[in-house]
mmCIF file of C-alpha atoms in Angstrom:
data_model
loop_
_atom_site.group_PDB
_atom_site.id
_atom_site.type_symbol
_atom_site.label_atom_id
_atom_site.label_comp_id
_atom_site.label_asym_id
_atom_site.label_seq_id
_atom_site.Cartn_x
_atom_site.Cartn_y
_atom_site.Cartn_z
ATOM 1 C CA UNK A 237 29.193 -10.832 -2.881
ATOM 2 C CA UNK A 238 32.359 -13.269 -3.191
ATOM 3 C CA UNK A 239 35.255 -11.787 -4.818
ATOM 4 C CA UNK A 240 35.729 -15.074 -6.871
ATOM 5 C CA UNK A 241 31.940 -14.950 -8.151
ATOM 6 C CA UNK A 242 32.171 -11.024 -9.145
ATOM 7 C CA UNK A 243 35.299 -11.772 -11.141
ATOM 8 C CA UNK A 244 34.192 -14.886 -12.458
ATOM 9 C CA UNK A 245 30.868 -13.263 -13.882
ATOM 10 C CA UNK A 246 31.968 -9.655 -14.562
ATOM 11 C CA UNK A 247 31.110 -9.358 -18.062
ATOM 12 C CA UNK A 248 29.833 -12.704 -19.174
ATOM 13 C CA UNK A 249 26.870 -13.595 -16.875
ATOM 14 C CA UNK A 250 25.176 -10.465 -18.189
ATOM 15 C CA UNK A 251 25.855 -9.743 -21.853
ATOM 16 C CA UNK A 252 23.809 -6.383 -21.647
ATOM 17 C CA UNK A 253 25.415 -5.040 -18.507
ATOM 18 C CA UNK A 254 26.871 -2.077 -20.432
ATOM 19 C CA UNK A 255 23.856 -1.348 -22.551
ATOM 20 C CA UNK A 256 21.560 -1.612 -19.038
ATOM 21 C CA UNK A 257 24.184 0.746 -17.363
ATOM 22 C CA UNK A 258 23.818 3.265 -20.127
ATOM 23 C CA UNK A 259 20.181 3.259 -20.492
ATOM 24 C CA UNK A 260 19.893 3.846 -16.945
ATOM 25 C CA UNK A 261 21.740 6.970 -17.440
ATOM 26 C CA UNK A 262 19.360 7.785 -20.559
ATOM 27 C CA UNK A 263 21.927 6.875 -23.235
ATOM 28 C CA UNK A 264 21.208 4.556 -26.186
ATOM 29 C CA UNK A 265 23.337 2.935 -28.404
ATOM 30 C CA UNK A 266 23.502 3.662 -32.117
ATOM 31 C CA UNK A 267 25.123 2.127 -35.485
ATOM 32 C CA UNK A 268 27.667 -0.793 -35.092
ATOM 33 C CA UNK A 269 27.393 -0.575 -30.883
ATOM 34 C CA UNK A 270 23.818 -1.229 -30.788
ATOM 35 C CA UNK A 271 24.118 -4.098 -33.478
ATOM 36 C CA UNK A 272 27.104 -5.435 -31.576
ATOM 37 C CA UNK A 273 24.895 -5.221 -28.158
ATOM 38 C CA UNK A 274 21.957 -7.235 -29.873
ATOM 39 C CA UNK A 275 24.468 -10.315 -30.948
ATOM 40 C CA UNK A 276 24.061 -13.226 -29.326
ATOM 41 C CA UNK A 277 27.165 -13.518 -26.630
ATOM 42 C CA UNK A 278 28.624 -17.030 -26.116
ATOM 43 C CA UNK A 279 29.370 -17.642 -22.431
ATOM 44 C CA UNK A 280 32.643 -17.910 -21.056
ATOM 45 C CA UNK A 281 31.535 -19.671 -17.638
ATOM 46 C CA UNK A 282 32.563 -22.521 -16.564
ATOM 47 C CA UNK A 283 31.999 -24.968 -13.590
ATOM 48 C CA UNK A 284 34.561 -24.780 -10.641
ATOM 49 C CA UNK A 285 34.473 -28.303 -8.646
ATOM 50 C CA UNK A 286 34.011 -27.593 -4.931
ATOM 51 C CA UNK A 287 37.259 -29.310 -3.999
ATOM 52 C CA UNK A 288 38.855 -26.570 -5.941
ATOM 53 C CA UNK A 289 36.582 -23.551 -5.191
ATOM 54 C CA UNK A 290 39.338 -22.299 -2.119
ATOM 55 C CA UNK A 291 42.283 -22.335 -4.626
ATOM 56 C CA UNK A 292 40.483 -20.189 -7.143
ATOM 57 C CA UNK A 293 39.588 -17.759 -4.563
ATOM 58 C CA UNK A 294 43.471 -17.840 -3.543
ATOM 59 C CA UNK A 295 44.540 -17.611 -7.483
ATOM 60 C CA UNK A 296 41.912 -14.501 -7.805
ATOM 61 C CA UNK A 297 43.180 -12.829 -4.827
ATOM 62 C CA UNK A 298 46.800 -13.080 -6.221
ATOM 63 C CA UNK A 299 45.848 -12.000 -9.838
ATOM 64 C CA UNK A 300 48.171 -8.795 -9.302
ATOM 65 C CA UNK A 301 51.239 -10.672 -8.207
ATOM 66 C CA UNK A 302 52.659 -11.602 -11.435
ATOM 67 C CA UNK A 303 56.552 -11.781 -12.030
ATOM 68 C CA UNK A 304 57.435 -11.024 -15.417
ATOM 69 C CA UNK A 305 60.497 -11.715 -17.262
ATOM 70 C CA UNK A 306 62.525 -9.796 -19.795
ATOM 71 C CA UNK A 307 61.413 -7.158 -21.864
ATOM 72 C CA UNK A 308 58.987 -9.274 -23.824
ATOM 73 C CA UNK A 309 56.722 -9.299 -21.002
ATOM 74 C CA UNK A 310 56.181 -13.013 -20.543
ATOM 75 C CA UNK A 311 54.793 -13.672 -17.211
ATOM 76 C CA UNK A 312 57.085 -16.178 -15.420
ATOM 77 C CA UNK A 313 54.615 -17.129 -12.608
ATOM 78 C CA UNK A 314 53.116 -15.672 -9.400
ATOM 79 C CA UNK A 315 55.236 -14.479 -6.715
ATOM 80 C CA UNK A 316 55.228 -17.375 -4.399
ATOM 81 C CA UNK A 317 55.560 -15.589 -1.215
ATOM 82 C CA UNK A 318 52.687 -13.353 -2.164
ATOM 83 C CA UNK A 319 50.535 -16.384 -2.782
ATOM 84 C CA UNK A 320 51.956 -17.876 0.540
ATOM 85 C CA UNK A 321 50.858 -14.735 2.581
ATOM 86 C CA UNK A 322 47.337 -15.089 1.067
ATOM 87 C CA UNK A 323 47.121 -18.477 1.735
ATOM 88 C CA UNK A 324 48.246 -17.684 5.498
ATOM 89 C CA UNK A 325 45.198 -15.437 5.872
ATOM 90 C CA UNK A 326 42.775 -18.721 5.638
ATOM 91 C CA UNK A 327 44.560 -20.066 9.060
ATOM 92 C CA UNK A 328 44.557 -23.633 7.851
ATOM 93 C CA UNK A 329 46.957 -26.412 9.394
ATOM 94 C CA UNK A 330 50.479 -26.887 7.469
ATOM 95 C CA UNK A 331 49.261 -29.722 5.333
ATOM 96 C CA UNK A 332 46.327 -27.903 3.974
ATOM 97 C CA UNK A 333 48.418 -24.820 3.321
ATOM 98 C CA UNK A 334 51.005 -27.008 1.199
ATOM 99 C CA UNK A 335 47.596 -28.761 -0.618
ATOM 100 C CA UNK A 336 46.101 -25.300 -1.267
ATOM 101 C CA UNK A 337 49.830 -23.798 -2.552
ATOM 102 C CA UNK A 338 50.028 -26.920 -5.021
ATOM 103 C CA UNK A 339 46.576 -26.494 -6.404
ATOM 104 C CA UNK A 340 47.024 -22.683 -6.942
ATOM 105 C CA UNK A 341 50.467 -23.602 -8.712
ATOM 106 C CA UNK A 342 48.374 -25.898 -10.969
ATOM 107 C CA UNK A 343 45.845 -23.074 -11.885
ATOM 108 C CA UNK A 344 48.889 -20.792 -12.422
ATOM 109 C CA UNK A 345 50.884 -23.385 -14.901
ATOM 110 C CA UNK A 346 47.361 -23.431 -17.138
ATOM 111 C CA UNK A 347 46.660 -19.663 -17.037
ATOM 112 C CA UNK A 348 50.800 -19.451 -18.216
ATOM 113 C CA UNK A 349 50.041 -21.425 -20.967
ATOM 114 C CA UNK A 350 47.328 -19.117 -22.114
ATOM 115 C CA UNK A 351 48.591 -15.573 -21.213
ATOM 116 C CA UNK A 352 52.149 -16.333 -22.752
ATOM 117 C CA UNK A 353 50.558 -17.312 -26.288
ATOM 118 C CA UNK A 354 51.657 -15.361 -29.092
ATOM 119 C CA UNK A 355 49.309 -12.279 -29.947
ATOM 120 C CA UNK A 356 48.302 -11.576 -33.595
#
């Protein structure tokens, strides 16, 4: 299974995954937990255009390479050297490597907007 596919579908593609896993172990949910598992789960799946899929895979492989700023813990961005290292594993020609880096940095910017929002 592709790492990107697993990451993107972990909980949303199979909303009853936990319930099914527990049932396989002979455990049943009761009370509020049972009611929550029966509720309709809105899917968070999204489509990735084919021309962006390779960049998404690189971004996913770099998801633990965030650089944090200050005591508040805001993410500054991905460690660019780590991203370049991952891209180099694909053995692309230099022009394609630069294009992939640009794509990953666009994804990074979008992710930062969401991750650095104040939490209530």
